[in-house]
Amino acid sequence: MGLLSDPNRRRALINLLTRLNAPICVLCYFAGVCWFMGLAFEPFTLRTYMSENAMGSTMVEERFPSGERALATGREFAAHKKKVGGMPVDWLVKTMQARGLEVFTQSFSRTLPFPDEDKERYIVKGTNVYGILRAPRAARTEALVLSAPCSPGDNNNQAVGLLLGLAHYFRGQIFWAKDIIFLVNEHDLIGMQAWLESYHHTNTTGMDWSPLQGRGGSIQAALSLELSSDVITSLDIVLEGLNGQLPNLDLANLFYAFCQKIGVLCTIQGRLQRNDWDSVSGYSHAVQTMMLMVMKQASGRPWGDHGLFLRYHIEAASIKGINSFRQYKTDITTVGRLLEGMFRKLNNLLERLHQSYFFYLMPSLSHFVSIGYYMPAFGLLAVILLLRALDLWVQFVSPPAVTADGVGDVEQSSPGALSVLTPLVISHLTGAALYILPTRFQEIAVEHFPVSETEAVVLTAIAVYTAGLALPHNTHRLLSGEGTEQGWRVLKLVAVLYLAILLGCTALINFSLGFILALTLVPVAAFVTPHVPKTLSAVVLVILSPACTLLLSVFFFQELQEMPVSFQDGWLMYLSVISQGILDHHLYGSLVYPLIALMVYPCWLLFWNILFWK
Amino acid sequence: MAAHRCSRCSWLLLVFIFSFYVSAKSEEATQANDEHASVVDNPQTAAETGKQPSEERLWEATQVNEAVPIDAAAHKQDFPVPGSVLTPTPQLKDDFKEELVIRPLQSGDIYASFQFRTVWETDFTTGSKVSHYRLFPKSLGQVISKFSVRELHISFTQGYWRTMQWGQPYLPSPPGAELWVWFQDTVTDVDATWKELTNVLSGIFCASLNFIDSTNTVQPSASFKPLGIANGTDHRFLRYATLPREIVCTENLTPWKKLLPCGSKAGLAVLLKSEKLFHSSFHSQAVHIRPVCQDWQCKSTSLELRQTLNVVFDLHTSGQGKQEWSLFKMFSRTLTEACPLASSSKIYIDVTDNPQEEQFELSPATPLLSQAVVLGDRRTFSVYDLTQQVTFGTVRSLNVLIRWKSTQGDMLRPLLHAERYVAGYGLQTGEIHTLMYNNHPFRSFPVLLLDSVPWYLRLYVHTLTVTSKGKDNKPSYIHYQPSKDRIRPHLLEMLVQLPPHSVTEVTVQFERALLKWTEYTPDPNHGFYVGSSVINALVPSTVAMHTNITQEQPLFSNFFPCKEESSYFMRVYTEPLLVNLPTPDFSMPYNVICLTCTVVAVGYGSLYNLLTRSFQIEEPNPGLAKRIANVIRKMRGVPPL
């Protein structure tokens, strides 16, 4: 502080920062990217370890014996499902009752804002069935959840079979200290959302559900099970939840510990772990795994049924059985033993899982990057915005020596305030239109154009987005004649600070989203002025706009999953991603779509406005 | 003694009583020998006992009254007890009875309820020092006299009574520990006495009752009226507290067993082995002390001590899948004798749903039957009288066996049950929902709801709503005492009418308080407990509900429902709640954050300085001569240099 309070040294520092502003910015940008890429390098990451004492030191024995019987139950379930043509509610109720559970059902219905073409549903009606294993001599204060989605088709029958098998086995044990809820939810996420909302008696998304008759107190942890084959080769754990929330790292540690103990291959993002971190391919493997996590987290959608639990402060993960063509096979009994072990350890919990990290990235299951390590990468990008803002501010307060006296300054700055406010308001109105119009005007669009509802929504969104580019960049001329030099500086200062705050807040909640947006928006914010070559800059600006970022992300994601697509398919996928994003917002309360529409896009429009200032 | 045993061959039953009496007498060494004759010569007793096995099914003469603790004037229905003759002074005679009721539940589980009742014709209120104790435990007697306790009810429960599967318990109790006490109106400082009493009881029962303080004690204005005879019901002398977190285990059972006259050496108490009792779905033990009338005129009072223990054994966790229960399987013991000090020692098996043995089979069969109205329902019990040697048969041990034949048949839904949960998410606010179900098809009845909520949930009473069938249900009586931070909890009492066949929902919103950092428990992330709500109700009896009488009853007996059967008192406890409060992360990162915040706060000051001040280069200090010159110029009124 002494450095800054001495006017001479202060001036020297500011001079340095303004003179070397551009090189420092470039340096920061590359340092940020390099830091981020270095996160996946194994020597820089930490090994995972169990922080929770109650789950770490105590050993449990896994004795689940009846995998074959569980499979038979699964086949029976499949037969009944086929016969009923949906969820076999009566059969499930009877079966769970026979296993000594308290069984309850819950019906729900939801009309989607527009048809979901990926899953082919519009008006959804369904029933959840759940059975509660009451812990002996516990007072219904705590519960654990094991859920299996009942999806149409032949999927996931084995998971339901295993769930019922585990219920039967668990019922005979005396050591449970928490109630265990076995839930079979219909229509995957929608059913789960209905059940959770009903359990907590909230209604955030306007769904109709019948109230629950039985509860087990506050839920401590949940696992969602997806199995579609009798034999699996590996188990995959999915962590990314709604709005990029992650469960406590101890849950992933628990899964990893039991996979190691029982000897099951385990993956994250569907990728096995490799030991050759020092080779180039080993490193790129880790980077790809981490990038997949970043992309999934940034999308803000729940990547499994567990994703909706996180809102309620319930640690949850999905476990998926994968049957690829590897040699190594694991039967259902082993999976059952794994789940039994995990549940017994969760049963031992004295407190909620809170010891380990909630903010992390995982380049592999055995290594993680904590918030302290990845935040500097974002910080280096964000500091660019602050440096640019400082530069602009310095240019304000100490105008170049050639300019006129103070009177001229006052004249220049007063229209400046208005010329800042107008583009701000207009760009935000455009953003609001982008948020509201697509779902509101689908009927009109369907009437007038030969498109389906879903296409209408997506195309309206794209149309509003594109129209926004044409709209606001002429407004200040109507108000104040020719745009002044001072005017765009004020606007840019405001825009840069706005973006810095916006990205900072986003990165705190969802690092991946904040980082990806920073990666594309920060260069735009840094270089754009009315004096750069118009056409080239406009092209760059459009390419780095949020919509194009999304398009690029789609291709990048497919590339990472080793399923590259042609441009045609990629475009279709892009359209469906937009519709899914809007649906996620309406169905589960995902915040990415409103964030982009109401905040990021208007902010980007401000920079677009600056480019066309004159 | 040897001579008596010889005579047992011919006068088996008669001499059983005799030998029992002798063993009882062995404690009373002062008694003369010739008093034996008075019992042996009692011709009526001998004739009665001799006759019993000859009949096929005999109705027991007495009303079974064990499950109605709330009838304020519980009359003593004592037989001329052999032991009573021996008491040295007639004023201080005491009497001990033990009972075990077994109710096979529809779910396949089994419910066993022990009751041990000691009645002592003494009066602590008169102020006379009582120092001679026989059957009544001295430790409790001293407590009662020292703290001027009129009534004391304490229960320890592990688990939650599942009303929807098991029906009503004989004696309800909330999870954890519950204590409520009526003090004599001579007590001046009730709070101090209460504090002291909880600490003493904490020592007696090895429980954490010393955690009862003003923050979890309430004085209910309408609930928890005295169960014994009482003149005044001024609730200033009532204290009620629960500890929902209390874990009950063997260390609480052992002192409880020590209060019994026979300990766990003889009688029904030999069954109370902790390794089996705690291998169950539900376990509850309680001590109730209250004054009762001595005789019909009720001129003087006796002190009644009831020790009860309820346990439910789980069918599924019992290992083998065979649906079979026996005393040995439940308690890993069989019975060989009654407690020699007990005037009555009986086992009752509820066979109401099983008149023709179509549901379960009972062996050994007993000819003795008994009927009682329990919780508004007329129940039939098979009775095993342990004071009679014939009960134990030739193997000299009694192992009652219940073998299920079919699990079909549905339980009558309990007319009243309740549940409670916390709604909402996040750590700022929430909502407590209490649901009360009236399953009676056509009658409404009032319930008295008592809610005691700790201060750290700040209730918003203006958000209190009571709705039944979608309509607002206005309580006819509300007593609300707001909380004071760190001093006392919220107390909410309401009298609500439950419409027939309906669910009544009581909701109230709350805000979660941020505690001081020393107030957090060692495991703050576990959550904080809110005790059970208590629902007291006068429930219409199911006896009155039977309109088509299929039972063989005289027609004239059932046109008007008789008064004592038309409704009965019931107390229902909801589950306790576990609520998460906003909790700081008490770990190293937390300290780091605190430090960082301090550094930032310090840094903020200097940054604020930088932003708000304008800095100028300071002129170098004027020399001494110049300063002096300036002072002189100032005095002269000339502008300084």
Short mmCIF file of N, CA, C and O in Angstrom, two decimals, chain A residues 361-404:
data_model
loop_
_atom_site.label_atom_id
_atom_site.label_comp_id
_atom_site.label_asym_id
_atom_site.label_seq_id
_atom_site.Cartn_x
_atom_site.Cartn_y
_atom_site.Cartn_z
N LEU A 361 -12.16 -30.77 -10.10
CA LEU A 361 -12.19 -31.37 -11.44
C LEU A 361 -11.41 -32.67 -11.32
O LEU A 361 -10.50 -32.79 -10.51
N MET A 362 -11.81 -33.65 -12.14
CA MET A 362 -11.13 -34.93 -12.03
C MET A 362 -10.52 -35.34 -13.36
O MET A 362 -11.23 -35.71 -14.28
N PRO A 363 -9.19 -35.29 -13.47
CA PRO A 363 -8.55 -35.81 -14.67
C PRO A 363 -8.52 -37.34 -14.69
O PRO A 363 -8.32 -37.94 -15.74
N SER A 364 -8.69 -37.96 -13.54
CA SER A 364 -8.88 -39.41 -13.47
C SER A 364 -9.51 -39.69 -12.12
O SER A 364 -9.60 -38.80 -11.28
N LEU A 365 -9.94 -40.93 -11.91
CA LEU A 365 -10.65 -41.21 -10.65
C LEU A 365 -9.74 -41.12 -9.44
O LEU A 365 -10.18 -40.91 -8.33
N SER A 366 -8.45 -41.31 -9.68
CA SER A 366 -7.55 -41.33 -8.52
C SER A 366 -6.92 -39.96 -8.26
O SER A 366 -6.21 -39.81 -7.29
N HIS A 367 -7.16 -39.01 -9.15
CA HIS A 367 -6.57 -37.69 -8.96
C HIS A 367 -7.62 -36.63 -9.12
O HIS A 367 -8.59 -36.80 -9.85
N PHE A 368 -7.42 -35.54 -8.43
CA PHE A 368 -8.38 -34.46 -8.56
C PHE A 368 -7.66 -33.12 -8.49
O PHE A 368 -6.53 -33.03 -8.02
N VAL A 369 -8.34 -32.12 -9.01
CA VAL A 369 -7.82 -30.75 -8.96
C VAL A 369 -8.78 -29.97 -8.10
O VAL A 369 -9.97 -29.91 -8.39
N SER A 370 -8.29 -29.40 -7.04
CA SER A 370 -9.21 -28.71 -6.15
C SER A 370 -9.37 -27.26 -6.60
O SER A 370 -8.67 -26.78 -7.48
N ILE A 371 -10.30 -26.59 -5.96
CA ILE A 371 -10.64 -25.22 -6.36
C ILE A 371 -9.43 -24.29 -6.23
O ILE A 371 -9.23 -23.39 -7.05
N GLY A 372 -8.59 -24.55 -5.26
CA GLY A 372 -7.41 -23.71 -5.07
C GLY A 372 -6.44 -23.79 -6.24
O GLY A 372 -5.68 -22.87 -6.50
N TYR A 373 -6.48 -24.92 -6.94
CA TYR A 373 -5.54 -25.09 -8.05
C TYR A 373 -6.12 -24.57 -9.36
O TYR A 373 -5.39 -24.08 -10.20
N TYR A 374 -7.44 -24.72 -9.54
CA TYR A 374 -7.94 -24.30 -10.85
C TYR A 374 -8.38 -22.86 -10.90
O TYR A 374 -8.45 -22.28 -11.97
N MET A 375 -8.65 -22.27 -9.76
CA MET A 375 -9.12 -20.89 -9.80
C MET A 375 -8.10 -19.90 -10.38
O MET A 375 -8.48 -18.97 -11.08
N PRO A 376 -6.79 -20.07 -10.12
CA PRO A 376 -5.84 -19.13 -10.73
C PRO A 376 -5.95 -19.07 -12.25
O PRO A 376 -5.75 -18.01 -12.84
N ALA A 377 -6.29 -20.20 -12.88
CA ALA A 377 -6.43 -20.19 -14.34
C ALA A 377 -7.51 -19.19 -14.74
O ALA A 377 -7.32 -18.39 -15.68
N PHE A 378 -8.59 -19.22 -14.02
CA PHE A 378 -9.65 -18.26 -14.32
C PHE A 378 -9.23 -16.85 -13.91
O PHE A 378 -9.48 -15.88 -14.62
N GLY A 379 -8.56 -16.78 -12.77
CA GLY A 379 -8.13 -15.47 -12.28
C GLY A 379 -7.24 -14.76 -13.28
O GLY A 379 -7.35 -13.55 -13.50
N LEU A 380 -6.35 -15.52 -13.93
CA LEU A 380 -5.46 -14.92 -14.92
C LEU A 380 -6.25 -14.35 -16.09
O LEU A 380 -5.88 -13.32 -16.66
N LEU A 381 -7.34 -15.01 -16.46
CA LEU A 381 -8.17 -14.48 -17.54
C LEU A 381 -8.94 -13.26 -17.06
O LEU A 381 -9.06 -12.26 -17.77
N ALA A 382 -9.43 -13.34 -15.84
CA ALA A 382 -10.27 -12.24 -15.35
C ALA A 382 -9.43 -10.98 -15.13
O ALA A 382 -9.94 -9.86 -15.29
N VAL A 383 -8.15 -11.16 -14.81
CA VAL A 383 -7.33 -9.99 -14.51
C VAL A 383 -7.13 -9.15 -15.77
O VAL A 383 -6.92 -7.93 -15.70
N ILE A 384 -7.26 -9.79 -16.94
CA ILE A 384 -7.15 -9.05 -18.20
C ILE A 384 -8.22 -7.97 -18.25
O ILE A 384 -7.95 -6.81 -18.61
N LEU A 385 -9.43 -8.37 -17.88
CA LEU A 385 -10.53 -7.41 -17.91
C LEU A 385 -10.25 -6.24 -16.98
O LEU A 385 -10.50 -5.08 -17.32
N LEU A 386 -9.71 -6.54 -15.81
CA LEU A 386 -9.43 -5.47 -14.85
C LEU A 386 -8.32 -4.55 -15.38
O LEU A 386 -8.38 -3.33 -15.23
N LEU A 387 -7.34 -5.17 -16.02
CA LEU A 387 -6.25 -4.35 -16.57
C LEU A 387 -6.78 -3.42 -17.66
O LEU A 387 -6.41 -2.25 -17.73
N ARG A 388 -7.66 -3.97 -18.51
CA ARG A 388 -8.22 -3.12 -19.57
C ARG A 388 -9.05 -2.00 -18.94
O ARG A 388 -9.00 -0.85 -19.40
N ALA A 389 -9.79 -2.35 -17.90
CA ALA A 389 -10.61 -1.33 -17.25
C ALA A 389 -9.72 -0.25 -16.64
O ALA A 389 -10.00 0.95 -16.77
N LEU A 390 -8.61 -0.66 -16.05
CA LEU A 390 -7.67 0.30 -15.46
C LEU A 390 -7.12 1.21 -16.54
O LEU A 390 -7.03 2.44 -16.37
N ASP A 391 -6.79 0.60 -17.65
CA ASP A 391 -6.24 1.36 -18.77
C ASP A 391 -7.23 2.43 -19.21
O ASP A 391 -6.88 3.61 -19.37
N LEU A 392 -8.48 2.00 -19.38
CA LEU A 392 -9.51 2.96 -19.82
C LEU A 392 -9.71 4.06 -18.78
O LEU A 392 -9.85 5.23 -19.12
N TRP A 393 -9.70 3.69 -17.54
CA TRP A 393 -9.91 4.64 -16.46
C TRP A 393 -8.80 5.69 -16.44
O TRP A 393 -9.04 6.88 -16.30
N VAL A 394 -7.57 5.18 -16.61
CA VAL A 394 -6.43 6.10 -16.62
C VAL A 394 -6.56 7.06 -17.80
O VAL A 394 -6.33 8.26 -17.68
N GLN A 395 -6.99 6.55 -18.93
CA GLN A 395 -7.17 7.43 -20.09
C GLN A 395 -8.23 8.50 -19.81
O GLN A 395 -8.16 9.60 -20.35
N PHE A 396 -9.22 8.14 -19.00
CA PHE A 396 -10.25 9.11 -18.63
C PHE A 396 -9.70 10.24 -17.80
O PHE A 396 -9.84 11.40 -18.10
N VAL A 397 -9.14 9.83 -16.64
CA VAL A 397 -8.79 10.84 -15.64
C VAL A 397 -7.61 11.69 -16.08
O VAL A 397 -7.51 12.85 -15.70
N SER A 398 -6.71 11.12 -16.87
CA SER A 398 -5.62 11.95 -17.36
C SER A 398 -5.69 11.95 -18.89
O SER A 398 -5.06 11.15 -19.55
N PRO A 399 -6.51 12.85 -19.44
CA PRO A 399 -6.67 12.89 -20.89
C PRO A 399 -5.35 13.31 -21.54
O PRO A 399 -4.52 13.96 -20.90
N PRO A 400 -5.13 12.94 -22.77
CA PRO A 400 -3.89 13.30 -23.46
C PRO A 400 -3.69 14.81 -23.42
O PRO A 400 -4.64 15.59 -23.41
N ALA A 401 -2.46 15.20 -23.39
CA ALA A 401 -2.10 16.60 -23.19
C ALA A 401 -2.68 17.52 -24.26
O ALA A 401 -2.95 18.69 -24.01
N VAL A 402 -2.92 16.97 -25.45
CA VAL A 402 -3.37 17.80 -26.57
C VAL A 402 -4.83 18.21 -26.44
O VAL A 402 -5.27 19.16 -27.07
N THR A 403 -5.62 17.51 -25.61
CA THR A 403 -7.05 17.84 -25.54
C THR A 403 -7.27 19.18 -24.89
O THR A 403 -6.39 19.75 -24.26
N ALA A 404 -8.53 19.62 -25.01
CA ALA A 404 -8.88 20.96 -24.55
C ALA A 404 -8.97 21.02 -23.03
O ALA A 404 -8.66 20.05 -22.34
#
